[in-house]
PDB file of C-alpha atoms in Angstrom:
ATOM      1  CA  MET A 571      -0.044   0.010   0.392  1.00 61.00           C
ATOM      2  CA  THR A 572       1.257   3.297  -0.866  1.00 68.00           C
ATOM      3  CA  PRO A 573       1.933   5.446   2.296  1.00 72.00           C
ATOM      4  CA  VAL A 574      -0.803   8.048   0.520  1.00 75.00           C
ATOM      5  CA  LEU A 575      -3.342   5.458   0.548  1.00 71.00           C
ATOM      6  CA  LEU A 576      -2.512   4.092   4.008  1.00 72.00           C
ATOM      7  CA  ALA A 577      -2.562   8.192   5.202  1.00 80.00           C
ATOM      8  CA  ALA A 578      -6.103   8.409   3.627  1.00 81.00           C
ATOM      9  CA  VAL A 579      -7.479   5.153   5.404  1.00 82.00           C
ATOM     10  CA  THR A 580      -6.168   5.951   8.319  1.00 75.00           C
ATOM     11  CA  GLY A 581      -6.806   8.849   8.671  1.00 80.00           C
ATOM     12  CA  ALA A 582     -10.287   6.999   7.640  1.00 80.00           C
ATOM     13  CA  ALA A 583     -10.075   5.404  10.421  1.00 76.00           C
ATOM     14  CA  ILE A 584     -10.329   8.028  13.173  1.00 75.00           C
ATOM     15  CA  LEU A 585     -12.857  10.108  11.695  1.00 80.00           C
ATOM     16  CA  HIS A 586     -15.067   6.294  11.645  1.00 72.00           C
ATOM     17  CA  ALA A 587     -14.400   6.303  15.448  1.00 70.00           C
ATOM     18  CA  GLY A 588     -15.532  10.124  15.785  1.00 71.00           C
ATOM     19  CA  TRP A 589     -19.111   9.228  14.207  1.00 73.00           C
ATOM     20  CA  ASN A 590     -19.417   6.551  15.943  1.00 69.00           C
ATOM     21  CA  ALA A 591     -18.414   8.511  18.940  1.00 67.00           C
ATOM     22  CA  VAL A 592     -21.071  10.613  18.519  1.00 71.00           C
ATOM     23  CA  LEU A 593     -23.695   7.546  17.851  1.00 71.00           C
ATOM     24  CA  ARG A 594     -23.494   6.419  21.320  1.00 65.00           C
ATOM     25  CA  GLY A 595     -23.574   9.698  22.484  1.00 66.00           C
ATOM     26  CA  GLY A 596     -27.081  10.011  21.449  1.00 65.00           C
ATOM     27  CA  SER A 597     -29.990   9.958  23.816  1.00 73.00           C
ATOM     28  CA  ASP A 598     -32.373   8.227  21.289  1.00 84.00           C
ATOM     29  CA  ARG A 599     -29.808   5.892  18.795  1.00 83.00           C
ATOM     30  CA  LEU A 600     -32.556   5.501  16.234  1.00 87.00           C
ATOM     31  CA  TRP A 601     -32.847   9.148  15.903  1.00 90.00           C
ATOM     32  CA  SER A 602     -29.410  10.456  15.954  1.00 88.00           C
ATOM     33  CA  MET A 603     -28.610   8.044  12.818  1.00 88.00           C
ATOM     34  CA  THR A 604     -31.728   9.291  11.309  1.00 92.00           C
ATOM     35  CA  LEU A 605     -30.731  12.976  11.174  1.00 93.00           C
ATOM     36  CA  MET A 606     -26.939  11.685  10.333  1.00 92.00           C
ATOM     37  CA  MET A 607     -28.843  10.259   7.194  1.00 94.00           C
ATOM     38  CA  VAL A 608     -30.356  13.084   6.662  1.00 95.00           C
ATOM     39  CA  ALA A 609     -26.853  15.431   6.732  1.00 95.00           C
ATOM     40  CA  VAL A 610     -25.599  12.519   3.793  1.00 96.00           C
ATOM     41  CA  ALA A 611     -28.956  13.645   1.884  1.00 97.00           C
ATOM     42  CA  LEU A 612     -28.444  17.672   2.141  1.00 96.00           C
ATOM     43  CA  VAL A 613     -24.349  16.959   0.566  1.00 96.00           C
ATOM     44  CA  THR A 614     -24.955  14.212  -2.087  1.00 97.00           C
ATOM     45  CA  ALA A 615     -28.426  15.314  -3.438  1.00 97.00           C
ATOM     46  CA  PRO A 616     -27.491  19.327  -5.127  1.00 97.00           C
ATOM     47  CA  ALA A 617     -23.436  16.951  -5.238  1.00 97.00           C
ATOM     48  CA  SER A 618     -25.161  14.492  -7.549  1.00 96.00           C
ATOM     49  CA  LEU A 619     -26.595  17.554  -9.889  1.00 96.00           C
ATOM     50  CA  VAL A 620     -23.502  18.214 -11.260  1.00 96.00           C
ATOM     51  CA  LEU A 621     -20.933  14.879 -10.577  1.00 95.00           C
ATOM     52  CA  PRO A 622     -20.825  12.173 -12.997  1.00 95.00           C
ATOM     53  CA  TRP A 623     -23.269   9.289 -12.599  1.00 95.00           C
ATOM     54  CA  PRO A 624     -20.282   6.242 -12.557  1.00 96.00           C
ATOM     55  CA  ASN A 625     -21.184   3.672 -15.073  1.00 97.00           C
ATOM     56  CA  ALA A 626     -23.962   1.340 -15.462  1.00 97.00           C
ATOM     57  CA  ALA A 627     -22.041  -1.740 -14.693  1.00 97.00           C
ATOM     58  CA  SER A 628     -21.472  -0.429 -11.510  1.00 97.00           C
ATOM     59  CA  TRP A 629     -24.872   0.411 -10.537  1.00 97.00           C
ATOM     60  CA  PRO A 630     -26.303  -2.953  -9.143  1.00 97.00           C
ATOM     61  CA  TYR A 631     -23.731  -2.880  -6.610  1.00 98.00           C
ATOM     62  CA  VAL A 632     -24.898   0.222  -5.792  1.00 97.00           C
ATOM     63  CA  ILE A 633     -28.317  -0.441  -5.292  1.00 97.00           C
ATOM     64  CA  ALA A 634     -27.302  -3.332  -3.539  1.00 97.00           C
ATOM     65  CA  SER A 635     -24.895  -1.098  -1.262  1.00 97.00           C
ATOM     66  CA  ALA A 636     -27.613   0.773  -0.444  1.00 96.00           C
ATOM     67  CA  LEU A 637     -29.749  -1.690   0.619  1.00 96.00           C
ATOM     68  CA  ILE A 638     -27.160  -3.317   2.764  1.00 96.00           C
ATOM     69  CA  HIS A 639     -25.997  -0.005   4.405  1.00 95.00           C
ATOM     70  CA  ALA A 640     -29.696   0.374   5.300  1.00 94.00           C
ATOM     71  CA  GLY A 641     -29.955  -2.909   7.133  1.00 93.00           C
ATOM     72  CA  TYR A 642     -26.156  -1.857   8.623  1.00 90.00           C
ATOM     73  CA  ASN A 643     -28.088   0.841  10.357  1.00 89.00           C
ATOM     74  CA  LEU A 644     -30.922  -0.779  11.704  1.00 89.00           C
ATOM     75  CA  SER A 645     -28.533  -3.661  13.395  1.00 88.00           C
ATOM     76  CA  LEU A 646     -26.025  -1.283  14.094  1.00 82.00           C
ATOM     77  CA  VAL A 647     -28.545   0.963  17.058  1.00 82.00           C
ATOM     78  CA  ARG A 648     -29.767  -2.260  17.639  1.00 81.00           C
ATOM     79  CA  THR A 649     -26.011  -3.216  18.885  1.00 76.00           C
ATOM     80  CA  TYR A 650     -25.651  -0.752  20.627  1.00 69.00           C
ATOM     81  CA  ARG A 651     -29.271  -0.767  22.563  1.00 71.00           C
ATOM     82  CA  THR A 652     -28.775  -4.802  23.658  1.00 61.00           C
ATOM     83  CA  GLY A 653     -25.026  -5.205  24.962  1.00 57.00           C
ATOM     84  CA  ASP A 654     -21.950  -3.354  26.656  1.00 56.00           C
ATOM     85  CA  LEU A 655     -20.951  -1.017  24.061  1.00 56.00           C
ATOM     86  CA  GLY A 656     -17.277  -1.995  25.156  1.00 59.00           C
ATOM     87  CA  GLN A 657     -17.912  -5.805  23.995  1.00 63.00           C
ATOM     88  CA  THR A 658     -20.178  -5.439  20.939  1.00 68.00           C
ATOM     89  CA  TYR A 659     -18.158  -2.755  18.813  1.00 67.00           C
ATOM     90  CA  PRO A 660     -14.620  -5.156  18.395  1.00 73.00           C
ATOM     91  CA  ILE A 661     -16.817  -7.726  17.980  1.00 75.00           C
ATOM     92  CA  SER A 662     -18.669  -6.635  15.135  1.00 77.00           C
ATOM     93  CA  ARG A 663     -16.069  -4.147  14.108  1.00 74.00           C
ATOM     94  CA  GLY A 664     -13.338  -7.728  14.657  1.00 79.00           C
ATOM     95  CA  SER A 665     -15.235  -9.829  12.658  1.00 79.00           C
ATOM     96  CA  SER A 666     -15.395  -8.355   9.166  1.00 83.00           C
ATOM     97  CA  PRO A 667     -12.061  -7.660   8.263  1.00 83.00           C
ATOM     98  CA  VAL A 668     -11.668 -11.265   7.982  1.00 85.00           C
ATOM     99  CA  LEU A 669     -15.347 -12.072   6.183  1.00 85.00           C
ATOM    100  CA  VAL A 670     -13.792  -9.009   3.793  1.00 89.00           C
ATOM    101  CA  ALA A 671     -10.912 -11.152   2.566  1.00 87.00           C
ATOM    102  CA  LEU A 672     -12.798 -14.541   2.453  1.00 88.00           C
ATOM    103  CA  GLY A 673     -15.499 -12.503   0.643  1.00 90.00           C
ATOM    104  CA  ALA A 674     -12.764 -11.224  -2.030  1.00 89.00           C
ATOM    105  CA  MET A 675     -10.867 -13.708  -2.640  1.00 89.00           C
ATOM    106  CA  VAL A 676     -14.027 -15.287  -3.547  1.00 89.00           C
ATOM    107  CA  PHE A 677     -15.784 -12.522  -5.870  1.00 89.00           C
ATOM    108  CA  ALA A 678     -12.938 -10.258  -6.502  1.00 88.00           C
ATOM    109  CA  HIS A 679     -10.476 -13.198  -6.722  1.00 87.00           C
ATOM    110  CA  GLU A 680      -7.736 -10.863  -4.634  1.00 87.00           C
ATOM    111  CA  ALA A 681      -5.365 -13.695  -3.611  1.00 82.00           C
ATOM    112  CA  VAL A 682      -3.832 -13.101   0.365  1.00 81.00           C
ATOM    113  CA  THR A 683      -0.288 -12.791   0.701  1.00 84.00           C
ATOM    114  CA  LEU A 684       1.451 -14.957   3.774  1.00 88.00           C
ATOM    115  CA  LEU A 685       2.021 -11.293   5.299  1.00 88.00           C
ATOM    116  CA  SER A 686      -1.547  -9.394   4.951  1.00 86.00           C
ATOM    117  CA  GLY A 687      -2.854 -12.859   6.552  1.00 88.00           C
ATOM    118  CA  LEU A 688      -1.346 -12.752   9.314  1.00 90.00           C
ATOM    119  CA  GLY A 689      -2.160  -8.833   8.996  1.00 87.00           C
ATOM    120  CA  ILE A 690      -5.563  -9.410   9.154  1.00 88.00           C
ATOM    121  CA  ALA A 691      -5.356 -12.008  11.388  1.00 89.00           C
ATOM    122  CA  LEU A 692      -3.598  -9.757  14.103  1.00 88.00           C
ATOM    123  CA  VAL A 693      -6.118  -7.196  13.418  1.00 86.00           C
ATOM    124  CA  SER A 694      -9.845  -8.897  13.731  1.00 86.00           C
ATOM    125  CA  GLY A 695      -7.710 -10.942  16.750  1.00 86.00           C
ATOM    126  CA  GLY A 696      -6.340  -7.847  18.469  1.00 84.00           C
ATOM    127  CA  ILE A 697      -9.653  -6.347  17.997  1.00 81.00           C
ATOM    128  CA  VAL A 698     -11.941  -9.335  18.781  1.00 80.00           C
ATOM    129  CA  SER A 699      -9.647  -9.698  22.519  1.00 81.00           C
ATOM    130  CA  LEU A 700     -11.410  -6.317  23.540  1.00 74.00           C
ATOM    131  CA  ALA A 701     -14.485  -7.296  24.526  1.00 69.00           C
ATOM    132  CA  PHE A 702     -13.365 -10.525  26.622  1.00 72.00           C
ATOM    133  CA  GLN A 703     -11.693  -7.850  29.272  1.00 67.00           C
ATOM    134  CA  GLY A 704     -12.912  -8.000  32.381  1.00 61.00           C
ATOM    135  CA  ARG A 705     -16.359  -8.507  31.906  1.00 58.00           C
ATOM    136  CA  HIS A 706     -18.398 -11.044  31.586  1.00 60.00           C
ATOM    137  CA  LEU A 707     -19.734 -11.929  28.269  1.00 58.00           C
ATOM    138  CA  ARG A 708     -23.038 -12.275  27.313  1.00 60.00           C
ATOM    139  CA  THR A 709     -24.442 -14.336  24.919  1.00 61.00           C
ATOM    140  CA  GLY A 710     -27.512 -11.985  24.458  1.00 63.00           C
ATOM    141  CA  THR A 711     -25.302  -9.819  22.791  1.00 66.00           C
ATOM    142  CA  LEU A 712     -23.757 -11.954  20.463  1.00 73.00           C
ATOM    143  CA  PRO A 713     -26.204 -12.105  17.755  1.00 79.00           C
ATOM    144  CA  ALA A 714     -26.755  -8.362  16.970  1.00 79.00           C
ATOM    145  CA  ALA A 715     -23.217  -7.199  16.860  1.00 79.00           C
ATOM    146  CA  LEU A 716     -22.034 -10.436  14.239  1.00 84.00           C
ATOM    147  CA  THR A 717     -24.894  -9.364  12.348  1.00 88.00           C
ATOM    148  CA  THR A 718     -23.783  -5.807  12.683  1.00 87.00           C
ATOM    149  CA  GLY A 719     -20.030  -7.707  11.896  1.00 87.00           C
ATOM    150  CA  VAL A 720     -21.805  -9.553   8.237  1.00 91.00           C
ATOM    151  CA  LEU A 721     -22.937  -6.606   7.488  1.00 93.00           C
ATOM    152  CA  ILE A 722     -20.490  -4.762   7.440  1.00 90.00           C
ATOM    153  CA  GLY A 723     -18.358  -7.235   5.509  1.00 90.00           C
ATOM    154  CA  ALA A 724     -20.697  -7.932   2.739  1.00 94.00           C
ATOM    155  CA  TYR A 725     -21.383  -4.236   2.216  1.00 94.00           C
ATOM    156  CA  THR A 726     -17.638  -3.717   1.719  1.00 93.00           C
ATOM    157  CA  VAL A 727     -16.781  -6.197  -0.675  1.00 94.00           C
ATOM    158  CA  VAL A 728     -19.867  -5.483  -2.819  1.00 96.00           C
ATOM    159  CA  ASP A 729     -18.550  -1.777  -2.930  1.00 96.00           C
ATOM    160  CA  GLY A 730     -15.196  -2.693  -3.744  1.00 94.00           C
ATOM    161  CA  ILE A 731     -16.397  -4.441  -6.953  1.00 96.00           C
ATOM    162  CA  GLY A 732     -18.782  -1.673  -7.109  1.00 96.00           C
ATOM    163  CA  VAL A 733     -16.301   1.198  -7.220  1.00 96.00           C
ATOM    164  CA  ARG A 734     -13.453  -0.597  -9.385  1.00 95.00           C
ATOM    165  CA  LEU A 735     -16.562  -1.105 -12.142  1.00 96.00           C
ATOM    166  CA  ALA A 736     -17.570   2.693 -12.371  1.00 96.00           C
ATOM    167  CA  GLY A 737     -15.035   4.848 -13.495  1.00 92.00           C
ATOM    168  CA  ASP A 738     -15.026   7.280 -11.163  1.00 94.00           C
ATOM    169  CA  SER A 739     -15.257   6.561  -6.912  1.00 94.00           C
ATOM    170  CA  LEU A 740     -16.351  10.012  -5.790  1.00 95.00           C
ATOM    171  CA  ALA A 741     -19.061   9.415  -8.462  1.00 96.00           C
ATOM    172  CA  TYR A 742     -19.645   5.754  -6.746  1.00 97.00           C
ATOM    173  CA  ALA A 743     -19.506   6.949  -3.151  1.00 96.00           C
ATOM    174  CA  ASN A 744     -22.676   9.571  -3.844  1.00 97.00           C
ATOM    175  CA  ALA A 745     -24.523   7.702  -5.713  1.00 97.00           C
ATOM    176  CA  MET A 746     -24.360   5.245  -3.128  1.00 97.00           C
ATOM    177  CA  PHE A 747     -24.305   7.804  -0.313  1.00 96.00           C
ATOM    178  CA  LEU A 748     -27.850   9.262  -1.733  1.00 97.00           C
ATOM    179  CA  LEU A 749     -29.444   5.896  -1.940  1.00 97.00           C
ATOM    180  CA  TRP A 750     -28.448   5.193   1.190  1.00 95.00           C
ATOM    181  CA  SER A 751     -29.331   8.484   3.099  1.00 95.00           C
ATOM    182  CA  LEU A 752     -33.161   7.980   1.489  1.00 95.00           C
ATOM    183  CA  THR A 753     -33.734   4.872   3.134  1.00 93.00           C
ATOM    184  CA  MET A 754     -33.319   5.721   6.940  1.00 92.00           C
ATOM    185  CA  PRO A 755     -36.244   8.627   6.894  1.00 92.00           C
ATOM    186  CA  PRO A 756     -38.896   6.084   5.805  1.00 93.00           C
ATOM    187  CA  LEU A 757     -37.564   3.855   8.164  1.00 92.00           C
ATOM    188  CA  PHE A 758     -37.714   5.773  11.102  1.00 92.00           C
ATOM    189  CA  LEU A 759     -41.629   7.027  10.380  1.00 91.00           C
ATOM    190  CA  ALA A 760     -42.363   3.303   9.964  1.00 92.00           C
ATOM    191  CA  MET A 761     -40.711   1.902  13.291  1.00 89.00           C
ATOM    192  CA  ARG A 762     -41.289   5.550  15.214  1.00 85.00           C
ATOM    193  CA  GLY A 763     -43.999   7.949  13.508  1.00 81.00           C
ATOM    194  CA  ARG A 764     -42.440  11.381  15.341  1.00 85.00           C
ATOM    195  CA  PRO A 765     -38.833  11.994  16.109  1.00 86.00           C
ATOM    196  CA  PRO A 766     -37.950  12.328  20.491  1.00 86.00           C
ATOM    197  CA  ALA A 767     -37.712  15.750  21.698  1.00 86.00           C
ATOM    198  CA  TYR A 768     -33.450  16.833  20.551  1.00 86.00           C
ATOM    199  CA  THR A 769     -31.870  19.113  22.179  1.00 85.00           C
ATOM    200  CA  ARG A 770     -30.450  21.647  19.147  1.00 89.00           C
ATOM    201  CA  ALA A 771     -26.767  20.697  20.637  1.00 87.00           C
ATOM    202  CA  GLU A 772     -27.734  16.668  19.974  1.00 88.00           C
ATOM    203  CA  THR A 773     -29.869  17.425  16.296  1.00 90.00           C
ATOM    204  CA  ALA A 774     -26.209  19.515  15.570  1.00 91.00           C
ATOM    205  CA  MET A 775     -24.163  16.769  17.208  1.00 88.00           C
ATOM    206  CA  ALA A 776     -25.965  14.195  15.132  1.00 88.00           C
ATOM    207  CA  LEU A 777     -26.009  16.135  11.243  1.00 92.00           C
ATOM    208  CA  ALA A 778     -21.781  16.539  12.369  1.00 89.00           C
ATOM    209  CA  GLY A 779     -21.945  12.767  12.947  1.00 88.00           C
ATOM    210  CA  GLY A 780     -23.179  12.356   9.257  1.00 89.00           C
ATOM    211  CA  LEU A 781     -20.585  14.915   7.256  1.00 91.00           C
ATOM    212  CA  VAL A 782     -18.129  13.093   9.426  1.00 89.00           C
ATOM    213  CA  SER A 783     -19.710   9.649   8.194  1.00 89.00           C
ATOM    214  CA  ILE A 784     -19.475  10.703   4.484  1.00 91.00           C
ATOM    215  CA  LEU A 785     -15.580  11.614   4.280  1.00 89.00           C
ATOM    216  CA  ALA A 786     -14.146   8.649   6.798  1.00 87.00           C
ATOM    217  CA  TYR A 787     -16.055   5.616   4.347  1.00 90.00           C
ATOM    218  CA  GLY A 788     -15.782   7.912   1.313  1.00 91.00           C
ATOM    219  CA  ILE A 789     -11.962   7.340   1.361  1.00 90.00           C
ATOM    220  CA  VAL A 790     -12.273   4.499   2.591  1.00 91.00           C
ATOM    221  CA  ILE A 791     -14.324   3.706  -1.375  1.00 92.00           C
ATOM    222  CA  GLY A 792     -11.512   5.716  -3.112  1.00 90.00           C
ATOM    223  CA  ALA A 793      -8.974   3.681  -1.644  1.00 89.00           C
ATOM    224  CA  MET A 794     -10.157  -0.072  -2.732  1.00 90.00           C
ATOM    225  CA  GLN A 795     -10.416   1.454  -5.896  1.00 86.00           C
ATOM    226  CA  PHE A 796      -6.793   0.794  -5.877  1.00 83.00           C
ATOM    227  CA  GLY A 797      -5.976  -1.063  -2.625  1.00 78.00           C
ATOM    228  CA  ALA A 798      -6.646  -4.721  -1.223  1.00 80.00           C
ATOM    229  CA  MET A 799      -9.968  -4.734   0.220  1.00 88.00           C
ATOM    230  CA  GLY A 800      -9.314  -7.017   3.024  1.00 81.00           C
ATOM    231  CA  VAL A 801      -6.192  -4.752   3.829  1.00 83.00           C
ATOM    232  CA  VAL A 802      -8.072  -1.733   3.167  1.00 86.00           C
ATOM    233  CA  SER A 803     -11.049  -3.286   6.016  1.00 81.00           C
ATOM    234  CA  ALA A 804      -8.297  -4.066   8.038  1.00 81.00           C
ATOM    235  CA  LEU A 805      -6.613  -0.656   8.495  1.00 80.00           C
ATOM    236  CA  ARG A 806     -10.634   0.719   8.528  1.00 80.00           C
ATOM    237  CA  GLU A 807     -10.598  -0.794  12.174  1.00 76.00           C
ATOM    238  CA  THR A 808      -7.836  -0.032  13.541  1.00 76.00           C
ATOM    239  CA  SER A 809     -10.478   2.962  14.326  1.00 72.00           C
ATOM    240  CA  VAL A 810     -10.440   0.838  17.738  1.00 72.00           C
ATOM    241  CA  VAL A 811      -7.177   1.934  18.648  1.00 74.00           C
ATOM    242  CA  TYR A 812      -8.189   5.265  17.790  1.00 70.00           C
ATOM    243  CA  ALA A 813     -11.887   4.835  20.063  1.00 66.00           C
ATOM    244  CA  ALA A 814      -9.381   4.111  23.009  1.00 67.00           C
ATOM    245  CA  ILE A 815      -6.695   6.587  22.562  1.00 72.00           C
ATOM    246  CA  ILE A 816      -9.842   8.929  22.460  1.00 65.00           C
ATOM    247  CA  GLY A 817     -11.610   7.720  25.984  1.00 63.00           C
ATOM    248  CA  ARG A 818      -8.340   7.472  27.474  1.00 69.00           C
ATOM    249  CA  VAL A 819      -7.651  11.379  26.705  1.00 72.00           C
ATOM    250  CA  PHE A 820     -11.186  12.795  26.696  1.00 66.00           C
ATOM    251  CA  LEU A 821     -13.104  11.095  29.039  1.00 56.00           C
ATOM    252  CA  LYS A 822     -10.377  10.040  31.144  1.00 64.00           C
ATOM    253  CA  GLU A 823     -11.576   5.592  31.069  1.00 62.00           C
ATOM    254  CA  GLN A 824      -8.323   3.063  31.605  1.00 67.00           C
ATOM    255  CA  LEU A 825      -5.944   1.967  30.024  1.00 68.00           C
ATOM    256  CA  THR A 826      -5.004  -2.028  31.495  1.00 76.00           C
ATOM    257  CA  ILE A 827      -2.363  -3.565  30.351  1.00 81.00           C
ATOM    258  CA  ALA A 828      -4.508  -5.890  28.556  1.00 80.00           C
ATOM    259  CA  ARG A 829      -6.147  -3.644  26.736  1.00 77.00           C
ATOM    260  CA  ILE A 830      -2.756  -2.158  25.804  1.00 81.00           C
ATOM    261  CA  ALA A 831      -1.591  -5.466  24.324  1.00 85.00           C
ATOM    262  CA  SER A 832      -4.409  -5.934  22.416  1.00 83.00           C
ATOM    263  CA  CYS A 833      -4.058  -2.687  20.782  1.00 79.00           C
ATOM    264  CA  LEU A 834      -0.591  -3.916  20.418  1.00 82.00           C
ATOM    265  CA  ALA A 835      -1.504  -6.780  18.296  1.00 86.00           C
ATOM    266  CA  ILE A 836      -3.707  -4.642  16.330  1.00 83.00           C
ATOM    267  CA  ALA A 837      -0.963  -2.075  15.302  1.00 79.00           C
ATOM    268  CA  ALA A 838       1.972  -5.136  14.837  1.00 85.00           C
ATOM    269  CA  GLY A 839      -1.314  -6.278  12.555  1.00 83.00           C
ATOM    270  CA  ALA A 840      -1.560  -2.877  10.527  1.00 78.00           C
ATOM    271  CA  ALA A 841       2.497  -2.995  10.296  1.00 78.00           C
ATOM    272  CA  CYS A 842       1.894  -6.200   8.378  1.00 83.00           C
ATOM    273  CA  LEU A 843      -0.414  -4.692   6.194  1.00 76.00           C
ATOM    274  CA  THR A 844       2.027  -2.005   5.251  1.00 66.00           C
ATOM    275  CA  ALA A 845       5.010  -3.287   5.317  1.00 58.00           C
TER     276      ALA A 845
END
């Protein structure tokens, strides 16, 4: 992976940790997610008037990704509602790089070298190990977390293939984001009917989180046009490390020896992927 791609995906990982922190902090996560999608629509709808449309061959992937992302939205909200975030987040994020690497091998015929395979294993293993530290794992939280991980893997592989057929990564990303954003308001209305009372600050934070999410995943889509999907996915999921750093610096959360060891395993895996 080139230094430019490495820096871009690393930046995307930091941004990803940031918008997930916004979602976790919302008093009504379903409404926060809906507001995020409103922000995405407000950006991508005008952009679609000036950007080119992706090649016709990529449109089945655009549509499939938007639908998978809609399911991911609901699964992510459910994941954060049903379990300890310190367990469910690492499980869902840690399981996806392996799934992406396998999906890329099967559907895109991408080869996984010994070093990159080791890197993906270290990143995924380090992330998942964070879920088993200092707490009893409740089996009831696993279905939502694993479902989220599967959906992350699915939309990543779909987008990895789609962007290579699109002819323009920005056009592909904008079209997918636009369709994705339009799915959430009808889903919220069907499930809730009426939005909750949100302060201006909560609304602004959720809208800002949506803008950050565009940038974070847009970078990943662009990177997958040139880099292996499994490698890009694993590097993106190092966001868990940045989330731990954010928690320590800004939220005064404890960094135990075991947690540091997991983060070092993730960092070692990232080093293998960039070698």
